[in-house]
Amino acid sequence: MQKVTMADVAKLANVSKSTVSQYLNKRYEYMSEETRRRIAGAIEQLQYRPNVIARSLKQKSTATIGVIVFNILHMLTTQVLRAIEDMCQQHDFHVIVCNTDDDPEKEKKYIDMLWAKQVDGFIIFPTGKNVDLYKRMIEARLPVVFVDRTVEGIDVDAVLLDNERAVQLGMHYLIEQGYKHIGLVAPPFAPHVIPRTERINAFRYALREANLPIKEEWIITEQVKHISGRLDALLQRNKLPEAIFAINDLTLMEVLTFVKRRQLTIPHDIALISIDDVPFASIYTPSLTTIAQPAFEMGEKATERLFMQMGGEISPQMFRLAPKLIERDSAKKRGDKGE
Amino acid sequence: MQKVTMADVAKLANVSKSTVSQYLNKRYEYMSEETRRRIAGAIEQLQYRPNVIARSLKQKSTATIGVIVFNILHMLTTQVLRAIEDMCQQHDFHVIVCNTDDDPEKEKKYIDMLWAKQVDGFIIFPTGKNVDLYKRMIEARLPVVFVDRTVEGIDVDAVLLDNERAVQLGMHYLIEQGYKHIGLVAPPFAPHVIPRTERINAFRYALREANLPIKEEWIITEQVKHISGRLDALLQRNKLPEAIFAINDLTLMEVLTFVKRRQLTIPHDIALISIDDVPFASIYTPSLTTIAQPAFEMGEKATERLFMQMGGEISPQMFRLAPKLIERDSAKKRGDKGE
DNA sequence: TTTACTTACTAAATCGATTTAGTAAAGGAG
DNA sequence: CTCCTTTACTAAATCGATTTAGTAAGTAAA
């Protein structure tokens, strides 16, 4: 495979390894023009490529960060990842990506492996279940940033959506449009899944605040594959709410599946608003009103914090990034025809 | 940061570093039960984590592969990546992901950096413009697999969609459904972009084969942002084709934008079929008939070949994976109402 | 002429593992 | 009791860089 080492270059250029190393690290200060040229020539001639692993060993830095996500297939994840990669590219850093499928065992294994691999930092969408491990990372002063979720009792940088605000934005809009009977669809409640918990709580709060009824049968927190069935049941009993708030793209898809199967009309039969600005929102009929997560900014913020941590001790902070309501036609006022 | 080394473990366990190393590598053969326990205890007590970088230096393998893609935001890329990551996970390998934005400069930089970083192999969606570099990689016997595109004159493993077959599948279907006036939308023609070229050529071939007219104004190869404008122009002159073949998801989106803006009905006013099974295909109205790329299999095949290369010399091969037509309602026979 | 400083290098230690060659002790055969 | 094996280890070299301490030669000042 690769055989040319610094020693070979040194020999050919008739200098010591040290000098070659100085050259590579651009410490030209006390180096003659002549020597510099000879080394450059030797490198060119031998097609020498420094072995970064060897350097890493000595310098204790790998210019690599580990990013641990649930599932790269989720749009939010992909976008955050893209932002991270862009920023790393500017710093000549590399990104190792790991999928946990929200499985704490896999998460643990990945953290251990990346740690052993001496990555310079971690950006993690945490499962939330490896509390001891997270603590050990912090104690070891590893640079760590959490994204999307935080974990109670872990003092670490975290970049999250302002979920309360997101729900508020959507609910205020729906209420403003005149909807009073509003339901929610979400995956099953799980206390450690922060965004879910916060969104569901904020939903209840918004209804209470507006003095609207909280009907438990309209709060569907169910495995995604069962959601459209639950909606079917409501429809059969003629008990559909006027509007539905879908807390993410997956649940939105289920609602749309239901709507299509039952040949309902949005927003006439049922109005719809959701968190996550799906790529087809504007070409769907009717176009979908959504609450967009600032995915790129989340990635940028997380990376920025990580680099700050790598640059020196800073005290952990939690960042709540602002969602944005994108008004389209799926939740226009009752009686309106839409655009 | 991390300070515990093998020497510390050795000292605490009262054995030599060599013995600790044997233990870590599970070469227990001539090791007493007692020693084993002492080492295990010391490791536990010191919370020792082996430094993989040091091991890599000696063993000349990093258990890491580099994946270089145009843009992780593309669905195909994401899916291929997911498959790669899954397979690597099984082998305890890691994946470094790099975005080139289809820029040869960035590609070159990334390949150089990853090479220096001693990754054990590369999976590349090649820009196609760094021919010399690709050649040097092959000469250096680096394991390399190309995905999505190949490059003329480079003898390397490549995993591609069977583009001819994909177009044929779609075109036969359209023709079977009774469409005779068929147009195509694609990004601008570029000879090194294999899938594009092959699809456009196959489209012309399919028309010729069926004795249908090839009208150049219906073959729209245009920057994505200009596509819907071109369609507008055709509509104004009342010259729209009966059916449109969109060669990928991006162009499909443009057609859908146009259709929505002009309030046309699919498939009545215009039938539609596309390569790439977009996630909203089945919930769109009408549901969209698509030709799905076997993205996961592509990722799996690429990784499989990469591991084969890493296992020993094999001769390069090109793999053409089969697309799959998913019939829905956007291109049902003229006169039919759809489901 | 001596001392001091600058310039242009180099030798050797170091990073933290793996690995090879070797050794000491114990057990068994003759 | 010697010789050979087997067992259970260890010392030292190695991977390919970086880095520190040091040196030799040349120049300048006193």
XYZ file of C-alpha atoms (C1' of nucleotides) in Angstrom:
738
model
C 0.000 0.000 0.000
C 1.701 3.182 1.111
C 5.383 2.924 1.850
C 6.928 6.349 1.412
C 7.627 7.840 4.796
C 9.161 11.016 6.025
C 12.470 9.196 6.415
C 12.518 8.472 2.687
C 11.908 12.089 1.867
C 14.606 13.124 4.329
C 17.116 10.768 2.785
C 16.399 11.888 -0.758
C 16.549 15.548 0.172
C 19.652 14.976 2.247
C 18.244 16.451 5.399
C 16.968 15.062 8.672
C 13.424 13.956 9.359
C 13.104 16.906 11.676
C 13.695 19.334 8.887
C 11.147 17.649 6.686
C 8.680 17.850 9.520
C 9.381 21.543 9.963
C 8.839 22.030 6.293
C 5.518 20.209 6.348
C 4.373 22.315 9.231
C 5.444 25.456 7.459
C 7.958 26.487 10.082
C 10.249 27.960 7.494
C 11.902 30.467 9.820
C 15.388 29.108 9.884
C 15.369 27.144 6.693
C 17.327 28.027 3.612
C 15.561 28.551 0.328
C 17.746 25.797 -1.072
C 16.695 23.210 1.521
C 13.081 24.086 1.090
C 13.329 23.461 -2.623
C 15.107 20.149 -2.169
C 12.440 18.923 0.221
C 9.630 20.074 -2.031
C 11.314 18.250 -4.883
C 11.748 15.048 -2.926
C 8.117 15.084 -1.801
C 6.966 15.591 -5.343
C 9.259 12.935 -6.726
C 8.280 10.298 -4.188
C 4.626 11.266 -4.186
C 4.895 11.434 -0.449
C 1.711 11.730 1.628
C 2.110 12.342 5.323
C 0.510 9.738 7.528
C -2.039 11.634 9.530
C -2.479 8.759 11.957
C 1.104 9.079 13.099
C 0.713 12.779 13.519
C -2.518 12.295 15.442
C -0.815 9.968 17.846
C 1.742 12.577 18.729
C -0.520 15.595 18.631
C -3.488 14.021 20.331
C -5.950 15.421 17.909
C -7.551 13.716 14.975
C -9.374 16.602 13.299
C -12.412 14.359 13.339
C -15.691 14.618 15.149
C -18.283 11.960 15.748
C -21.931 12.613 15.049
C -24.366 10.152 16.529
C -27.916 10.308 15.228
C -31.041 8.185 15.474
C -31.515 7.796 11.807
C -29.892 9.585 8.994
C -33.031 8.999 6.926
C -34.962 11.593 8.908
C -34.992 14.877 7.137
C -34.141 16.927 10.175
C -31.110 14.752 10.798
C -29.940 14.984 7.222
C -30.155 18.743 7.251
C -28.428 19.139 10.583
C -25.746 16.799 9.324
C -25.268 18.780 6.179
C -24.759 21.941 8.177
C -22.276 20.204 10.444
C -20.334 18.859 7.523
C -20.199 22.257 5.869
C -18.744 23.872 8.938
C -16.285 21.059 9.488
C -15.175 21.345 5.909
C -14.138 24.931 6.600
C -11.971 23.789 9.487
C -10.532 20.790 7.643
C -12.307 18.477 10.030
C -13.994 15.229 9.158
C -17.303 13.847 10.307
C -17.965 10.251 11.310
C -21.668 9.484 11.188
C -23.313 6.774 13.282
C -26.946 5.590 13.329
C -28.320 4.384 16.623
C -31.918 3.692 15.616
C -32.647 5.159 19.033
C -31.157 2.053 20.620
C -29.147 2.850 23.772
C -26.953 -0.224 23.303
C -25.869 0.916 19.883
C -25.365 4.396 21.191
C -23.101 3.146 23.934
C -21.089 1.049 21.567
C -20.630 3.952 19.194
C -19.623 6.396 21.870
C -17.096 3.903 23.214
C -15.662 3.211 19.794
C -15.418 6.840 18.797
C -13.907 7.703 22.107
C -11.292 5.017 21.624
C -10.758 6.413 18.158
C -9.835 9.707 19.779
C -12.349 11.867 17.967
C -11.990 15.467 19.036
C -15.636 15.937 19.859
C -19.159 14.588 19.729
C -22.443 15.907 18.451
C -25.158 13.601 19.686
C -28.879 13.187 19.189
C -29.041 11.317 22.494
C -31.285 8.366 23.191
C -31.210 9.705 26.742
C -30.641 6.301 28.267
C -26.891 6.228 28.785
C -26.774 8.732 31.578
C -23.674 7.305 33.254
C -21.780 7.289 30.019
C -22.744 10.869 29.222
C -21.521 11.833 32.672
C -18.225 10.094 32.153
C -17.725 11.925 28.885
C -18.294 15.253 30.558
C -15.974 14.343 33.408
C -13.296 13.388 30.922
C -13.755 16.879 29.443
C -14.684 15.543 26.042
C -16.312 18.231 23.945
C -19.967 17.231 23.592
C -23.051 18.913 22.186
C -26.512 17.416 22.340
C -29.000 18.142 19.590
C -32.774 17.738 19.492
C -32.959 16.308 22.994
C -31.236 16.987 26.318
C -30.863 14.754 29.282
C -31.903 15.703 32.774
C -28.978 16.158 35.102
C -26.311 16.311 32.430
C -24.567 19.632 32.282
C -23.821 19.905 28.612
C -24.317 22.175 25.617
C -27.618 21.441 23.936
C -29.242 22.800 20.813
C -32.981 22.256 20.695
C -36.006 23.509 18.918
C -38.105 25.867 20.978
C -40.882 23.317 21.073
C -43.229 25.363 23.222
C -42.968 28.204 20.776
C -43.488 25.887 17.812
C -46.711 24.534 19.206
C -47.833 27.957 20.298
C -47.228 29.314 16.823
C -49.330 26.590 15.280
C -52.079 26.664 17.845
C -52.441 30.420 17.803
C -52.712 30.252 14.068
C -55.372 27.556 14.142
C -57.352 29.382 16.790
C -57.044 32.633 14.910
C -58.442 30.884 11.876
C -61.457 30.017 13.929
C -60.842 26.392 14.780
C -62.081 25.315 18.178
C -62.013 21.544 18.045
C -58.395 20.671 17.639
C -56.744 17.292 17.868
C -53.125 16.189 18.001
C -51.287 13.218 16.561
C -47.977 12.073 17.979
C -45.966 8.924 18.536
C -46.430 7.284 21.949
C -45.594 9.441 24.916
C -42.125 8.805 26.310
C -40.802 11.071 29.037
C -37.173 11.055 27.899
C -38.069 12.145 24.389
C -37.974 15.844 25.073
C -39.423 17.274 21.868
C -42.379 14.924 21.984
C -43.104 15.587 25.623
C -42.738 19.315 25.279
C -44.947 19.453 22.219
C -47.718 17.400 23.737
C -47.623 19.444 26.926
C -47.573 22.694 25.024
C -50.574 21.526 23.049
C -52.611 20.961 26.167
C -51.436 24.256 27.547
C -52.480 26.129 24.413
C -55.967 24.693 24.548
C -56.321 25.512 28.204
C -55.023 29.001 27.654
C -57.620 29.567 24.932
C -60.360 28.053 27.021
C -60.968 25.329 24.501
C -62.034 21.803 25.422
C -59.329 19.164 25.853
C -60.840 15.982 24.536
C -58.607 13.023 25.295
C -59.834 11.061 22.308
C -58.438 13.810 20.110
C -55.005 13.501 21.585
C -53.700 10.539 19.685
C -50.342 9.384 20.982
C -49.912 6.121 19.256
C -47.413 4.074 17.312
C -47.185 5.634 13.900
C -48.633 2.636 12.091
C -51.769 2.710 14.223
C -52.474 6.395 13.848
C -54.526 6.297 10.692
C -56.616 3.501 12.177
C -57.408 5.643 15.173
C -58.482 8.447 12.894
C -60.692 6.014 10.987
C -62.427 5.103 14.203
C -63.103 8.739 15.019
C -64.457 9.351 11.563
C -66.782 6.395 11.812
C -68.245 7.766 14.992
C -68.415 11.161 13.348
C -66.139 12.555 16.011
C -63.276 13.993 14.020
C -61.892 17.278 15.307
C -62.009 20.248 12.960
C -58.259 20.555 12.844
C -55.284 18.372 13.509
C -51.885 19.319 14.773
C -49.273 16.764 13.657
C -46.201 17.021 15.822
C -43.774 15.819 13.162
C -43.394 14.693 9.570
C -44.019 11.017 10.307
C -47.350 11.621 11.931
C -48.239 14.107 9.217
C -47.783 11.363 6.643
C -50.200 9.172 8.542
C -52.820 11.881 8.617
C -52.402 12.443 4.902
C -52.738 8.725 4.265
C -55.961 8.729 6.222
C -57.250 11.814 4.434
C -56.550 10.309 1.056
C -58.056 6.950 1.879
C -61.226 8.573 3.186
C -61.291 11.079 0.352
C -61.594 13.978 2.736
C -60.920 17.544 1.750
C -58.382 19.703 3.494
C -59.102 22.121 5.101
C -62.855 21.772 4.635
C -63.329 18.389 6.267
C -60.264 18.683 8.376
C -57.612 21.332 8.698
C -53.991 20.368 9.114
C -50.846 21.891 10.454
C -47.591 20.203 11.325
C -44.097 20.645 12.632
C -41.341 19.919 10.057
C -41.434 21.614 6.707
C -41.704 18.579 4.446
C -40.302 19.061 0.947
C -43.646 18.548 -0.769
C -45.518 21.037 1.422
C -45.873 23.620 -1.303
C -46.784 21.298 -4.150
C -49.329 19.284 -2.247
C -52.977 20.171 -2.825
C -53.809 22.048 -0.798
C -50.358 23.305 0.050
C -49.506 22.500 3.638
C -49.090 25.014 6.400
C -46.129 23.913 8.458
C -43.900 24.968 11.281
C -40.350 24.690 10.047
C -37.482 23.716 12.285
C -34.331 25.730 11.656
C -32.371 22.595 10.901
C -29.345 24.228 9.339
C -29.004 26.743 12.101
C -29.256 23.915 14.596
C -26.375 22.147 12.904
C -24.383 25.338 12.701
C -24.977 26.251 16.304
C -24.051 22.787 17.485
C -20.838 22.808 15.494
C -19.996 26.317 16.598
C -20.372 25.300 20.241
C -18.344 22.170 19.696
C -15.467 24.141 18.239
C -15.711 26.572 21.110
C -15.437 23.676 23.534
C -12.456 22.311 21.668
C -10.879 25.750 21.850
C -11.091 25.836 25.625
C -13.340 25.366 28.579
C -16.682 27.129 28.283
C -19.694 26.702 30.466
C -22.494 24.587 29.057
C -25.576 26.296 27.764
C -28.891 25.335 26.299
C -30.012 26.929 23.073
C -33.613 27.054 21.965
C -33.838 27.890 18.291
C -36.904 29.577 16.920
C -39.338 27.723 14.684
C -41.034 29.488 11.794
C -44.629 29.244 10.710
C -44.977 28.896 6.974
C -48.521 29.739 6.095
C -49.980 27.887 3.183
C -53.467 26.562 2.573
C -54.093 23.496 4.709
C -55.467 25.370 7.692
C -57.159 28.405 6.216
C -60.175 29.779 7.979
C -63.303 27.681 7.911
C -65.509 28.694 5.066
C -62.610 30.140 3.092
C -61.712 28.374 -0.079
C -57.976 28.743 0.276
C -55.932 30.439 -2.395
C -8.035 14.525 28.753
C -7.269 10.829 28.606
C -4.173 9.772 30.410
C -4.508 6.117 31.304
C -2.317 4.068 28.992
C -1.487 0.448 28.662
C 1.622 1.020 30.742
C -0.511 2.147 33.665
C -2.636 -0.950 33.422
C 0.483 -3.101 33.196
C 1.983 -1.516 36.273
C -1.173 -1.897 38.326
C -1.676 -5.482 37.253
C 1.992 -6.216 37.784
C 2.608 -7.551 34.320
C 4.297 -6.208 31.214
C 2.646 -4.103 28.530
C 2.974 -7.052 26.194
C 0.793 -9.177 28.381
C -1.848 -6.507 28.589
C -1.790 -6.242 24.838
C -2.205 -10.007 24.491
C -5.114 -9.824 26.838
C -6.787 -7.047 24.877
C -6.394 -9.008 21.707
C -7.815 -12.078 23.343
C -4.707 -14.180 22.885
C -5.284 -16.012 26.119
C -3.449 -19.188 25.152
C -0.542 -19.024 27.542
C -2.016 -16.758 30.132
C -2.960 -17.846 33.610
C -6.465 -17.383 34.873
C -4.990 -15.329 37.673
C -3.189 -12.886 35.384
C -6.242 -12.474 33.251
C -8.280 -11.505 36.284
C -5.682 -9.049 37.496
C -5.559 -7.319 34.131
C -9.326 -7.196 33.870
C -9.424 -5.690 37.332
C -6.821 -3.063 36.543
C -8.597 -2.054 33.357
C -11.851 -1.716 35.225
C -10.281 0.182 38.079
C -8.462 2.668 35.866
C -11.308 2.960 33.381
C -8.745 2.234 30.717
C -9.683 2.727 27.057
C -7.228 1.567 24.453
C -6.067 4.278 22.081
C -7.160 3.083 18.685
C -4.976 5.619 16.935
C -1.858 4.012 18.338
C -3.082 0.606 17.291
C -3.926 1.891 13.820
C -0.435 3.222 13.395
C 1.056 -0.172 14.034
C -1.558 -2.252 12.286
C -1.998 -0.009 9.290
C -5.726 -0.212 9.357
C -8.171 2.257 10.767
C -11.458 0.369 10.504
C -12.816 3.438 8.808
C -14.033 4.070 5.300
C -14.583 7.326 3.521
C -17.803 8.002 1.650
C -17.746 10.934 -0.725
C -21.090 12.090 -2.036
C -22.425 15.088 -3.962
C -24.969 16.045 -1.409
C -26.217 14.182 1.542
C -29.536 16.009 1.175
C -30.474 13.955 -1.882
C -32.705 11.091 -0.934
C -30.825 8.522 -2.954
C -27.607 9.507 -1.248
C -29.134 9.344 2.185
C -30.494 5.893 1.577
C -27.295 4.551 0.107
C -25.464 6.028 3.054
C -27.778 4.391 5.502
C -27.185 1.009 3.925
C -23.436 1.557 3.989
C -23.513 2.558 7.609
C -25.584 -0.473 8.543
C -23.138 -2.855 6.943
C -20.154 -1.088 8.425
C -21.764 -1.278 11.818
C -21.776 -5.033 11.533
C -18.054 -5.040 10.850
C -17.245 -2.469 13.533
C -16.197 -0.036 10.878
C -16.867 3.680 10.864
C -17.992 5.910 8.048
C -16.637 9.373 7.313
C -19.043 11.325 5.131
C -17.977 14.132 2.832
C -20.069 16.423 0.617
C -18.551 17.615 -2.627
C -21.479 19.569 -4.077
C -20.288 18.001 -7.312
C -17.217 20.238 -7.190
C -14.053 18.451 -8.405
C -11.819 20.645 -6.262
C -13.613 19.649 -3.110
C -13.569 16.054 -4.212
C -9.827 16.151 -4.702
C -9.251 17.754 -1.363
C -11.390 15.180 0.383
C -9.779 12.226 -1.294
C -6.336 13.562 -0.408
C -7.301 14.167 3.192
C -8.958 10.818 3.670
C -6.073 9.097 2.012
C -3.682 10.822 4.392
C -5.984 9.775 7.167
C -5.385 6.176 6.163
C -8.994 5.207 5.637
C -9.245 1.583 4.609
C -11.419 2.241 1.592
C -13.516 4.663 -0.395
C -17.059 4.668 -1.664
C -17.419 7.564 -4.057
C -20.194 9.224 -6.008
C -17.594 10.625 -8.385
C -17.745 14.041 -9.993
C -15.877 12.324 -12.797
C -13.392 15.151 -13.184
C -10.423 13.909 -11.175
C -9.353 11.184 -13.535
C -5.656 11.293 -12.661
C -6.385 11.086 -8.992
C -8.747 8.149 -9.438
C -6.003 6.418 -11.375
C -3.466 7.028 -8.678
C -5.802 5.571 -6.100
C -6.224 2.428 -8.153
C -2.490 2.160 -8.715
C -1.917 2.478 -4.993
C -4.315 -0.439 -4.592
C -6.692 1.534 -2.433
C -10.053 -0.193 -2.220
C -12.494 1.978 -4.154
C -16.087 1.583 -5.270
C -17.923 4.097 -7.410
C -21.639 4.565 -6.980
C -24.216 6.185 -9.270
C -21.636 7.156 -11.890
C -18.550 5.555 -13.391
C -15.676 7.152 -15.142
C -14.482 6.169 -18.580
C -11.098 4.497 -18.545
C -10.984 3.820 -14.810
C -10.952 0.150 -13.993
C -12.861 0.122 -10.756
C -15.851 -1.480 -9.078
C -18.996 0.485 -9.824
C -22.555 0.129 -8.651
C -25.070 1.860 -10.892
C -28.733 1.879 -11.604
C -29.658 0.092 -14.797
C -30.719 3.371 -16.331
C -31.680 1.943 -19.709
C -33.953 -0.509 -18.027
C -35.469 2.172 -15.820
C -36.408 4.326 -18.751
C -37.603 1.329 -20.723
C -39.831 0.280 -17.844
C -41.407 3.699 -17.661
C -41.730 4.191 -21.367
C -43.221 0.784 -22.030
C -45.733 1.483 -19.320
C -46.690 4.870 -20.751
C -46.989 3.456 -24.246
C -49.021 0.532 -22.998
C -51.362 2.997 -21.368
C -51.926 4.549 -24.745
C -49.760 7.636 -24.566
C -48.119 8.637 -27.818
C -46.950 12.173 -27.234
C -44.386 11.897 -24.530
C -41.981 14.500 -23.250
C -39.008 14.374 -20.931
C -37.673 16.739 -18.297
C -34.078 16.591 -17.146
C -31.306 18.840 -15.915
C -28.905 20.095 -18.603
C -27.118 17.432 -20.591
C -23.591 16.744 -19.350
C -21.640 13.867 -20.857
C -19.824 12.842 -17.679
C -23.042 12.558 -15.710
C -23.720 8.970 -16.622
C -27.244 8.490 -15.275
C -28.514 11.632 -16.974
C -26.913 10.787 -20.279
C -28.082 7.215 -20.243
C -31.618 8.170 -19.329
C -31.937 10.795 -22.000
C -30.507 8.466 -24.624
C -32.734 5.628 -23.532
C -35.712 7.924 -23.772
C -35.005 8.725 -27.401
C -34.353 5.080 -28.091
C -37.675 4.037 -26.574
C -39.589 6.486 -28.729
C -37.790 5.374 -31.867
C -38.351 1.753 -31.022
C -42.077 2.396 -30.633
C -42.189 4.440 -33.801
C -43.333 7.497 -31.941
C -42.385 11.035 -32.898
C -39.357 12.592 -31.212
C -40.211 16.232 -30.777
C -37.203 18.189 -29.601
C -39.328 20.798 -27.876
C -40.638 18.046 -25.630
C -37.176 17.060 -24.533
C -36.527 19.656 -21.900
C -32.956 19.507 -20.607
C -32.693 22.627 -18.625
C -31.520 23.993 -15.316
C -34.031 22.875 -12.756
C -35.218 26.370 -11.940
C -36.096 27.050 -15.573
C -38.028 23.863 -16.173
C -41.435 24.982 -15.047
C -41.053 28.102 -17.176
C -40.421 25.978 -20.228
C -43.522 23.979 -19.499
C -45.504 27.193 -19.145
C -44.391 28.230 -22.588
C -45.520 24.928 -24.072
C -48.873 25.198 -22.368
C -49.395 28.694 -23.681
C -48.852 27.495 -27.214
C -51.128 24.561 -26.448
C -48.281 22.188 -27.206
C -47.964 20.178 -24.049
C -47.234 16.490 -24.546
C -49.748 14.001 -23.192
C -47.291 12.527 -20.761
C -44.061 13.568 -19.118
C -41.162 11.426 -18.026
C -39.218 13.118 -15.217
C -35.758 11.641 -14.942
C -35.368 12.307 -11.246
C -37.009 13.689 -8.124
C -35.796 17.239 -8.635
C -37.302 17.539 -12.064
C -40.455 15.811 -10.845
C -40.877 18.560 -8.273
C -40.670 21.169 -10.999
C -43.336 19.450 -13.029
C -45.579 19.239 -10.001
C -45.027 22.912 -9.284
C -46.059 23.704 -12.822
C -49.097 21.432 -12.638
C -50.235 23.030 -9.432
C -49.710 26.570 -10.632
C -51.640 25.900 -13.824
C -54.301 23.922 -12.002
C -53.920 21.006 -14.353
C -55.225 17.539 -13.602
C -53.019 14.475 -13.580
C -53.297 12.262 -15.567
C -56.113 13.848 -17.529
C -54.329 16.977 -18.684
C -50.920 15.476 -18.377
C -49.709 12.091 -17.264
C -46.593 11.806 -15.171
C -44.018 9.199 -14.372
C -40.622 9.625 -12.776
C -37.486 7.932 -11.628
C -36.945 8.049 -7.807
C -39.677 6.896 -5.517
C -40.327 10.099 -3.604
C -41.710 9.614 -0.094
C -44.985 11.372 -0.843
C -45.712 9.360 -4.001
C -48.514 7.380 -2.452
C -50.217 10.206 -0.574
C -50.138 12.678 -3.409
C -53.367 13.084 -5.375
C -53.280 11.343 -7.660
C -50.727 8.964 -6.298
C -47.586 9.014 -8.401
C -46.365 6.186 -10.544
C -42.623 6.015 -10.098
C -39.607 3.961 -10.975
C -37.800 3.243 -7.759
C -34.037 2.973 -7.516
C -32.901 0.155 -5.275
C -30.980 2.546 -3.090
C -30.397 0.214 -0.177
C -29.216 -2.587 -2.372
C -26.881 -0.153 -4.076
C -25.380 0.760 -0.747
C -25.149 -2.845 0.299
C -23.566 -3.954 -2.930
C -21.043 -1.150 -2.810
C -20.073 -1.979 0.742
C -19.926 -5.675 0.004
C -17.541 -5.057 -2.864
C -15.462 -2.702 -0.777
C -15.028 -5.315 1.922
C -14.155 -7.875 -0.719
C -11.462 -5.554 -2.021
C -10.152 -5.009 1.461
C -10.061 -8.767 1.913
C -7.816 -9.241 -1.087
C -7.341 -8.430 -4.716
C -10.455 -8.945 -6.853
C -11.019 -7.831 -10.400
C -13.195 -4.771 -10.843
C -16.721 -5.202 -12.034
C -19.649 -3.038 -12.922
C -23.006 -3.774 -11.372
C -26.260 -2.600 -12.846
C -29.020 -2.848 -10.296
C -32.599 -3.284 -11.387
C -35.131 -0.491 -11.009
C -38.697 -1.255 -10.097
C -41.849 0.243 -11.516
C -44.354 1.132 -8.839
C -47.673 1.594 -10.511
C -49.965 4.161 -8.996
C -52.370 6.611 -10.589
C -50.477 9.411 -12.247
C -50.167 7.724 -15.616
C -53.260 5.596 -15.929
C -54.690 5.044 -19.357
C -56.267 8.028 -21.034
C -59.965 8.088 -20.427
C -59.644 6.044 -17.235
C -60.463 7.812 -14.037
C -57.750 6.274 -11.940
C -58.537 4.320 -8.836
C 40.464 37.566 20.556
C 36.626 36.459 23.155
C 31.732 36.442 23.899
C 27.175 36.523 22.203
C 23.853 35.965 19.026
C 21.726 34.297 14.875
C 21.012 30.907 11.375
C 20.371 26.312 9.750
C 20.127 22.453 10.790
C 20.087 17.276 13.545
C 19.754 13.477 17.237
C 16.906 11.431 20.088
C 12.819 11.114 22.867
C 8.037 10.699 22.445
C 3.029 9.472 21.398
C 0.535 4.380 22.830
C -0.156 0.647 21.065
C 1.605 -4.340 18.591
C 4.765 -7.887 17.827
C 8.912 -10.605 17.679
C 12.359 -12.819 19.835
C 13.669 -14.420 23.976
C 13.786 -16.176 28.891
C 12.752 -18.428 33.237
C 10.374 -21.964 35.482
C 7.938 -26.203 35.590
C 7.018 -30.788 33.948
C 8.060 -35.013 31.522
C 10.989 -38.363 29.056
C 15.012 -41.056 28.979
C 20.384 -35.751 36.430
C 20.263 -33.962 31.878
C 17.611 -32.491 27.934
C 13.569 -31.096 25.761
C 8.837 -29.076 25.843
C 5.462 -26.417 27.315
C 3.748 -22.607 29.858
C 3.709 -17.897 31.174
C 5.451 -14.340 30.725
C 8.873 -9.827 29.306
C 12.257 -6.595 26.782
C 12.831 -4.129 23.049
C 11.900 -2.856 18.339
C 8.439 -0.861 15.599
C 4.690 2.008 13.302
C 5.532 7.425 11.240
C 5.144 11.357 12.571
C 6.352 15.776 16.171
C 9.171 18.207 19.242
C 12.809 19.478 22.374
C 17.283 20.164 23.287
C 21.373 20.745 21.232
C 25.243 21.751 17.845
C 28.092 23.805 14.332
C 29.083 27.623 11.575
C 28.958 32.306 10.637
C 28.540 37.150 11.973
C 28.743 41.093 15.075
C 29.939 43.568 18.994
C 33.319 44.715 22.660
